[in-house]
Coordinates of C-alpha atoms in Angstrom, one line a residue:
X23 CA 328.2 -95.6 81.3
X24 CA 331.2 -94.7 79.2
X25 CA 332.3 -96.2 76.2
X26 CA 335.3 -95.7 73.8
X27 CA 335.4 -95.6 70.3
X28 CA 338.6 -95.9 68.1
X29 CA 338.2 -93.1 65.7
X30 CA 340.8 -94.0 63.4
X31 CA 338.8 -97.7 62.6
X32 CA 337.4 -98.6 59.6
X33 CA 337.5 -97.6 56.1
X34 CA 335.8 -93.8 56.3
X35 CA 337.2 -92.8 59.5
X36 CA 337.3 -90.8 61.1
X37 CA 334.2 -89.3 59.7
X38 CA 332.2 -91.9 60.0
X39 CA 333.2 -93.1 63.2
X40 CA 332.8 -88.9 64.8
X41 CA 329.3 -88.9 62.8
X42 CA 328.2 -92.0 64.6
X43 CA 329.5 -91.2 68.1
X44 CA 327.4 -87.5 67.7
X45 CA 324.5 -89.6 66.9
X46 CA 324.7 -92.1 69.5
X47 CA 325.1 -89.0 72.6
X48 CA 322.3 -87.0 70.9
X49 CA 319.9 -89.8 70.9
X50 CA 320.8 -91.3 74.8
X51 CA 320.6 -88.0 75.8
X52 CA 323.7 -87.9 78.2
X53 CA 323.0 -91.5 79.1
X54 CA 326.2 -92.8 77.2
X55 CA 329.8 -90.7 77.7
X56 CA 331.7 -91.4 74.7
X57 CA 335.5 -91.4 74.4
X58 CA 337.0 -90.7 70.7
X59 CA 339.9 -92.2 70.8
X60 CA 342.9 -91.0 68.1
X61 CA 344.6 -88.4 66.4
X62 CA 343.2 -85.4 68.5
X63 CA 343.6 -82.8 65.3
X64 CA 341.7 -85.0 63.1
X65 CA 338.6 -85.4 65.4
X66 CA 338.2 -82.2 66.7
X67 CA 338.2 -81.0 63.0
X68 CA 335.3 -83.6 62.4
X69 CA 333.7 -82.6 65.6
X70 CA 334.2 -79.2 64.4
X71 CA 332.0 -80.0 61.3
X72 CA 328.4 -80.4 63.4
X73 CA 326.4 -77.8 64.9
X74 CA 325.0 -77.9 68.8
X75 CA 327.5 -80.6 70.0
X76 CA 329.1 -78.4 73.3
X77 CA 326.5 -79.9 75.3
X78 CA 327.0 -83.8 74.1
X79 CA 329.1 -86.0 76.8
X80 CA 331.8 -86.3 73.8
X81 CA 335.4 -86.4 75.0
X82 CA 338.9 -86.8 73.0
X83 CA 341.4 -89.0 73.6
X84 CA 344.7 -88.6 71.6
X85 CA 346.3 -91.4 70.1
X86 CA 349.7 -90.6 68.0
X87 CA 349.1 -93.6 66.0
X88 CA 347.0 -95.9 63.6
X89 CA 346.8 -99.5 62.9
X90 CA 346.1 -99.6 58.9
X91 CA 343.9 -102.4 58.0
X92 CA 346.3 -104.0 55.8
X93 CA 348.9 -104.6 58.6
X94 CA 350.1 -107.2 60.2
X95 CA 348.7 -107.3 63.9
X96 CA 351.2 -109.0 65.8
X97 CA 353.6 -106.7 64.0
X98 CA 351.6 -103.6 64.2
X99 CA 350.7 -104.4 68.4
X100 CA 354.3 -104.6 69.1
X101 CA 355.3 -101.1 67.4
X102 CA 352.6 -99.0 67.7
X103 CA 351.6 -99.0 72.0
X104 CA 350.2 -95.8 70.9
X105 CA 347.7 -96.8 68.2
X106 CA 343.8 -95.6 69.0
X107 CA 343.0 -100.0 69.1
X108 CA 345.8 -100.0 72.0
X109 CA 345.1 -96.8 74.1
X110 CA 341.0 -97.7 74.0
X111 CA 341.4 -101.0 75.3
X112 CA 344.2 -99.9 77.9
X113 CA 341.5 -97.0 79.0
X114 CA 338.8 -100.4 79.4
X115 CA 341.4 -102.0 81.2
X116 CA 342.0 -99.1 83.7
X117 CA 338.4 -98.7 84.3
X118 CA 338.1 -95.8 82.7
X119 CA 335.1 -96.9 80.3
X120 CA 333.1 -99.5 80.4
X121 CA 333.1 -101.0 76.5
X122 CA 335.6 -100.0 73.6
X123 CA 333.5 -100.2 70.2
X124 CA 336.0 -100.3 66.9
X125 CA 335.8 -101.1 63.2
X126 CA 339.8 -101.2 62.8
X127 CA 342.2 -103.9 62.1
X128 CA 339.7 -107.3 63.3
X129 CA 343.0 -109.3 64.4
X130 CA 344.8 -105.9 66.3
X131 CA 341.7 -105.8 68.0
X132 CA 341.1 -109.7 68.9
X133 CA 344.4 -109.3 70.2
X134 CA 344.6 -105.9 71.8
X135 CA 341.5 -107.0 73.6
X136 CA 343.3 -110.4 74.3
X137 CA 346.4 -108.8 75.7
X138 CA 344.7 -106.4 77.7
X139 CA 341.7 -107.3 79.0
X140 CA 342.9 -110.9 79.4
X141 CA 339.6 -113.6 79.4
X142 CA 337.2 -114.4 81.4
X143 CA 337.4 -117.1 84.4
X144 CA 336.5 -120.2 82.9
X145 CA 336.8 -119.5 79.2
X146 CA 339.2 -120.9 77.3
X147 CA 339.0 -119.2 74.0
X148 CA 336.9 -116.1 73.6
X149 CA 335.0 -116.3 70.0
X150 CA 332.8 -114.1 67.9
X151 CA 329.6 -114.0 67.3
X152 CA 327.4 -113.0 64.7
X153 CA 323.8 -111.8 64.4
X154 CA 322.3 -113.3 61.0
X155 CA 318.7 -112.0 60.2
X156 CA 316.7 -114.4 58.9
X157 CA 312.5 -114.7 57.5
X158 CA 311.3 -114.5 61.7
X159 CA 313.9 -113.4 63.8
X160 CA 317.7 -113.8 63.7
X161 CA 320.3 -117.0 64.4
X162 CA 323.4 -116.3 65.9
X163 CA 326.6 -117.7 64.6
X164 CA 329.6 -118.5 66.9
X165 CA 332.3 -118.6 65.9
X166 CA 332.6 -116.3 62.9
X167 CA 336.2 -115.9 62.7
X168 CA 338.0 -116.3 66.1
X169 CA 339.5 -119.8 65.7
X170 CA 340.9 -121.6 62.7
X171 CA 341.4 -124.5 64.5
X172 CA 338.9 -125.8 67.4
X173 CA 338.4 -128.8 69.9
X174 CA 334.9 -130.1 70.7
X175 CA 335.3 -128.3 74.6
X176 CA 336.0 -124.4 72.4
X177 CA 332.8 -125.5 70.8
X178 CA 331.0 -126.3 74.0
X179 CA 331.9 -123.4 75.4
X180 CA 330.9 -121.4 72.0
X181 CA 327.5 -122.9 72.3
X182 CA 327.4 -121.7 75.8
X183 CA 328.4 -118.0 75.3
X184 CA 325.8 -118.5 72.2
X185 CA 322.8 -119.1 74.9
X186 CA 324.1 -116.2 77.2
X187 CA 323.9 -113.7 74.4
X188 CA 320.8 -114.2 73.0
X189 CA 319.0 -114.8 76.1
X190 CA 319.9 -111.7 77.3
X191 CA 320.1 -109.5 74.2
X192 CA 317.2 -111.0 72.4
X193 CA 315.3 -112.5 75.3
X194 CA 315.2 -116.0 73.7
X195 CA 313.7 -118.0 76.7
X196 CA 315.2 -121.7 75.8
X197 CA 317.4 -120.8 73.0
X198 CA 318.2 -124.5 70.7
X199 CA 321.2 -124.6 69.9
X200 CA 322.8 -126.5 66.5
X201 CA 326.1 -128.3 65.6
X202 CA 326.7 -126.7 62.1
X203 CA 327.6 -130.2 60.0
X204 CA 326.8 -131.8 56.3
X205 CA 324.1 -133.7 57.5
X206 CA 321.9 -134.0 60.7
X207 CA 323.0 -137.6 61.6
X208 CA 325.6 -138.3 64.3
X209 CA 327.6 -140.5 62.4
X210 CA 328.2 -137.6 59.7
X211 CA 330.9 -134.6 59.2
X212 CA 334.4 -134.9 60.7
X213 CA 336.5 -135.9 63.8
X214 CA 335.7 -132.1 65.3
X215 CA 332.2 -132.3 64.8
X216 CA 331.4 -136.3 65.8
X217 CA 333.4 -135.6 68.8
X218 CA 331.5 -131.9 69.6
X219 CA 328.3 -133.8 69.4
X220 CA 328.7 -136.2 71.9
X221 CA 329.9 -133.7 74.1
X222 CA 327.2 -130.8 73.3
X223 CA 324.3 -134.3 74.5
X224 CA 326.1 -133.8 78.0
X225 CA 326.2 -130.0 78.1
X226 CA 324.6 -127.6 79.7
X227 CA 322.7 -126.3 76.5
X228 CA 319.4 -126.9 74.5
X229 CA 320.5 -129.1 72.1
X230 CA 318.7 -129.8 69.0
X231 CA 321.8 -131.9 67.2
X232 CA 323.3 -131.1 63.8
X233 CA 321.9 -128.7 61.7
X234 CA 323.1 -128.0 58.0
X235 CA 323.9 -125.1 56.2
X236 CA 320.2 -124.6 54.7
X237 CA 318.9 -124.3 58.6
X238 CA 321.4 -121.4 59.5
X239 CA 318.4 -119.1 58.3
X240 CA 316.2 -121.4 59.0
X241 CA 313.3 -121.7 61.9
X242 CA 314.6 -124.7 63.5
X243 CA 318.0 -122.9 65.4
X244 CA 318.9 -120.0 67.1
X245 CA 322.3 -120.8 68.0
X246 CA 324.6 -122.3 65.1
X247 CA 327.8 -123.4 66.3
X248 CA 331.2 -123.9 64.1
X249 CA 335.1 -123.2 64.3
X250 CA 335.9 -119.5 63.1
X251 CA 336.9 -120.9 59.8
X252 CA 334.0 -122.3 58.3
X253 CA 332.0 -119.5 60.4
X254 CA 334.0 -116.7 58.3
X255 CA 333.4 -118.2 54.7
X256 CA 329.5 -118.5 56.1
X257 CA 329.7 -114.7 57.3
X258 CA 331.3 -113.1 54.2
X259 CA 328.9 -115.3 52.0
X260 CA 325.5 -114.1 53.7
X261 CA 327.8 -110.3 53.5
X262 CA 327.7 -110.6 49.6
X263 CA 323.6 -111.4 49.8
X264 CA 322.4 -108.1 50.2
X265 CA 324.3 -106.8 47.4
X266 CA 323.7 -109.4 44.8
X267 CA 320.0 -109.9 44.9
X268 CA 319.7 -105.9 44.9
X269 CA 322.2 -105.8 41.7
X270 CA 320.1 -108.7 40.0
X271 CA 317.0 -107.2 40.6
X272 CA 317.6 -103.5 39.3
X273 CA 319.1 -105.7 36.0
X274 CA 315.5 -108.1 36.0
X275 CA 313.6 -104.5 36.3
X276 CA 315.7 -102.6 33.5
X277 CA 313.7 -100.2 31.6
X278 CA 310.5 -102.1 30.5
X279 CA 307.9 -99.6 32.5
X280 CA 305.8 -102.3 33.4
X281 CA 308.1 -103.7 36.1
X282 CA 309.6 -100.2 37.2
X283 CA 305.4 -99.1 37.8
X284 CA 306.0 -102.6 39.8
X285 CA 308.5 -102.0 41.4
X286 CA 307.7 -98.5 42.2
X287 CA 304.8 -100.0 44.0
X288 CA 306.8 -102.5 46.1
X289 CA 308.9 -99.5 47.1
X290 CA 308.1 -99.8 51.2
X291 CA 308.3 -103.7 50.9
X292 CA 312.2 -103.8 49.4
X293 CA 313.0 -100.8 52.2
X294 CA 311.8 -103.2 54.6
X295 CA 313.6 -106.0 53.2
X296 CA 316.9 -104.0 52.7
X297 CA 316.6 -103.1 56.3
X298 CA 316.3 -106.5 57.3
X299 CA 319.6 -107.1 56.0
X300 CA 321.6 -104.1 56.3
X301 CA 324.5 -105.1 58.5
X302 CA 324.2 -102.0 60.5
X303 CA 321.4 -102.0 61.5
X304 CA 323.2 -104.4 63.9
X305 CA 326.0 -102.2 64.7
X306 CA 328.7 -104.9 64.9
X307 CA 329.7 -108.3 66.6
X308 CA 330.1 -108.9 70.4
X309 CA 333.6 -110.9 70.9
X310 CA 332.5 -113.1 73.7
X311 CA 334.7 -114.8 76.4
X312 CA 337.2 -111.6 77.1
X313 CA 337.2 -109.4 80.5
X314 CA 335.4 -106.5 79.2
X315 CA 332.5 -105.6 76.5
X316 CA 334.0 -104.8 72.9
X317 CA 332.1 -104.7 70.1
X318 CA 333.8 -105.2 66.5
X319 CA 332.3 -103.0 63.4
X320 CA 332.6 -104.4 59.8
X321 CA 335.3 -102.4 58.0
X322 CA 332.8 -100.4 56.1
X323 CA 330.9 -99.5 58.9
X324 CA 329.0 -96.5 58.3
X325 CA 328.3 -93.3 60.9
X326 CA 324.8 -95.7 61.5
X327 CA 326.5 -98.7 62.2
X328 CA 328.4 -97.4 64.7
X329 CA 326.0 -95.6 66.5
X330 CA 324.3 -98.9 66.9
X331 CA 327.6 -100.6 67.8
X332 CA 327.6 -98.3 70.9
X333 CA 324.2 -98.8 71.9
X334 CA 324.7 -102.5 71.2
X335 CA 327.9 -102.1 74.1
X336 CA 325.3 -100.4 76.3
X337 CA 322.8 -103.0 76.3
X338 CA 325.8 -105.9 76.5
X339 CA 327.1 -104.1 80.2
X340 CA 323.4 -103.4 81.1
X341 CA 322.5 -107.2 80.8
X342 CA 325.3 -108.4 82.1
X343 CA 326.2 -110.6 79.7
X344 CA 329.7 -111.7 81.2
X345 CA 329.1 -112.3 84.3
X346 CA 326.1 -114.6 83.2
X347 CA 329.1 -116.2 81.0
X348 CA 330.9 -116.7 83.8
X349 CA 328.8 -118.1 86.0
X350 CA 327.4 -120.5 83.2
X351 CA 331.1 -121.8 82.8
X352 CA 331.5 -122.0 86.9
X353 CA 328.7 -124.8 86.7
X354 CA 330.6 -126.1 83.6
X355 CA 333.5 -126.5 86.0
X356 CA 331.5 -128.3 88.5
X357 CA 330.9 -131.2 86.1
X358 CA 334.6 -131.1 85.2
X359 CA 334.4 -134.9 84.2
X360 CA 332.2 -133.4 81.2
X361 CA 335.0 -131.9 79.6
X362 CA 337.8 -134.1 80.3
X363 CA 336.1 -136.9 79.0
X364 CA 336.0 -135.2 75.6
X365 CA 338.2 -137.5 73.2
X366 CA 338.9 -135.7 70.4
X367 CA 338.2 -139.4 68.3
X368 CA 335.3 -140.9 68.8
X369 CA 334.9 -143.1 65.7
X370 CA 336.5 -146.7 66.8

């Protein structure tokens, strides 16, 4: 399979991003073709950096301009046709790879992708998702930043793409999925949510009911379901985990040798645990629901992260992942009363 990556995404591109890709094709051994997608000069300088590469399945794709992460994306879509965001997903598009991976500009991307690749049959707003390690296994969170502003049928069908995903990239048999609220009762949290759980009791899901925040990590759920703006507040607080318990515990050790003889000891344990919650050891997020396989890298993504990002796109085409979507939603569409009896009140 082919993939393309934007090599002007992210924070420390495009060395990063040409690090990562190098890594990826060594470690497939020619079973992934990678497309670097920007300014030509700039890559083949990187490229230019690292030894025994002729033989990699590493191509270059120029791209005269960049989308900054500070800029607008509608603004930024319209003017630059050229950017490496707009010329990878064009290149999916065509045919001519199979998955674009990118740690750019999140909104040019959602909408790139959008523009281009259009949405599946059947969905009616693609989302993202987000893997979230937790003390056995993972959750997955949809939606972590998609869309602000949801009706219980976008949830549905989050919950659905939710039990695609993780089926097939996790190999969850029955995977239970949860209504993200402030309380596990029905009668509890607001309009959206009341409405999304008498809807999710008819769906084509395993449905465990509300779950709170405290069950997100919890054993209980694999699937936690919420509009993209409570999911993005959720994502950038489990983000800022990693760094503050590591910060607090260097300050608890200080200098008294006791705990640093400690701590030395627990060396292989805190790797471990470190790992667990590195964000790239996951590579990036899957935006679910579009015609095509694009993976989205944290802005920071390092040359690691994005060599798991592109095996993460492999393993997303291999399953199959959107045509199971698809065909999910099809049977959705069969019980077409399900949805159109969703009132948005339910409380009399």
């Amino acid at each position: 399979m082919k993939v393309a990556v934007d090599a002007m995404g992210g924070d420390f591109a495009p060395r990063a991003i040409v690090s990562g890709a190098i890594s990826a094709a060594r470690t497939t051994k020619n079973r992934i073709e990678i497309v670097l997608v920007g300014d030509e000069e700039k890559i083949n300088h990187e490229l230019s950096l690292h030894f025994r590469i002729q033989d990699l399945p590493i191509s270059v794709k120029h791209a005269s301009q960049q989308i900054e992460m500070h800029e607008s994306p509608v603004t930024a879509l319209k003017k630059k046709r050229d950017s490496s965001i707009w010329v990878a997903m064009d290149l999916h598009k065509k045919g001519e790879v199979d998955a674009v991976v990118s740690a750019g500009n999140t909104g040019a991307v959602l909408g790139a992708a959008l523009l281009k690749l259009r949405k599946l049959d059947g969905v009616i707003r693609p989302a993202i998702g987000t893997i979230l390690p937790k003390g056995k296994g993972v959750s997955f969170l949809i939606d972590s930043g998609t869309n602000v502003d949801c009706k219980p049928q976008h949830l549905l069908q989050f919950g659905i793409m939710g039990t695609v995903f993780i089926k097939k990239m996790l190999n969850v048999k029955n995977p239970r999925v949860g209504l993200l609220n402030i309380g596990e009762e029905k009668s509890k949290g607001n309009e959206l949510v009341q409405s999304s759980y008498e809807l999710f009791q008819s769906g084509p899901v395993n449905f465990i009911g509300n779950v709170e925040g405290r069950s997100i990590l919890g054993e209980e759920v694999d699937v936690v379901v919420c509009d993209g703006f409570v999911g993005n507040i959720i994502l950038k607080f489990a983000e800022s985990i990693n760094a503050v318990y590591t910060t607090n515990l260097r300050r608890r050790i200080g200098k008294r040798l006791q705990y640093q003889f400690g701590a030395y000891l627990m060396r292989p344990a805190f790797r471990r645990l470190k790992k667990t919650f590195d964000y790239a050891e996951y590579g990036g997020v899957p935006l679910l629901g579009v015609n095509g396989v694009v993976i989205i890298g944290h802005g920071g993504s390092s040359s690691k992260a994005i060599c798991n990002a592109i095996f993460e796109a492999e393993k997303i085409t291999k399953e199959n992942v959107n045509e199971e979507i698809e065909k999910e939603l099809s049977q959705l569409k069969i019980k077409k009363g399900l949805i159109n009896r969703a009132k948005f009140r339910i409380r009399k």
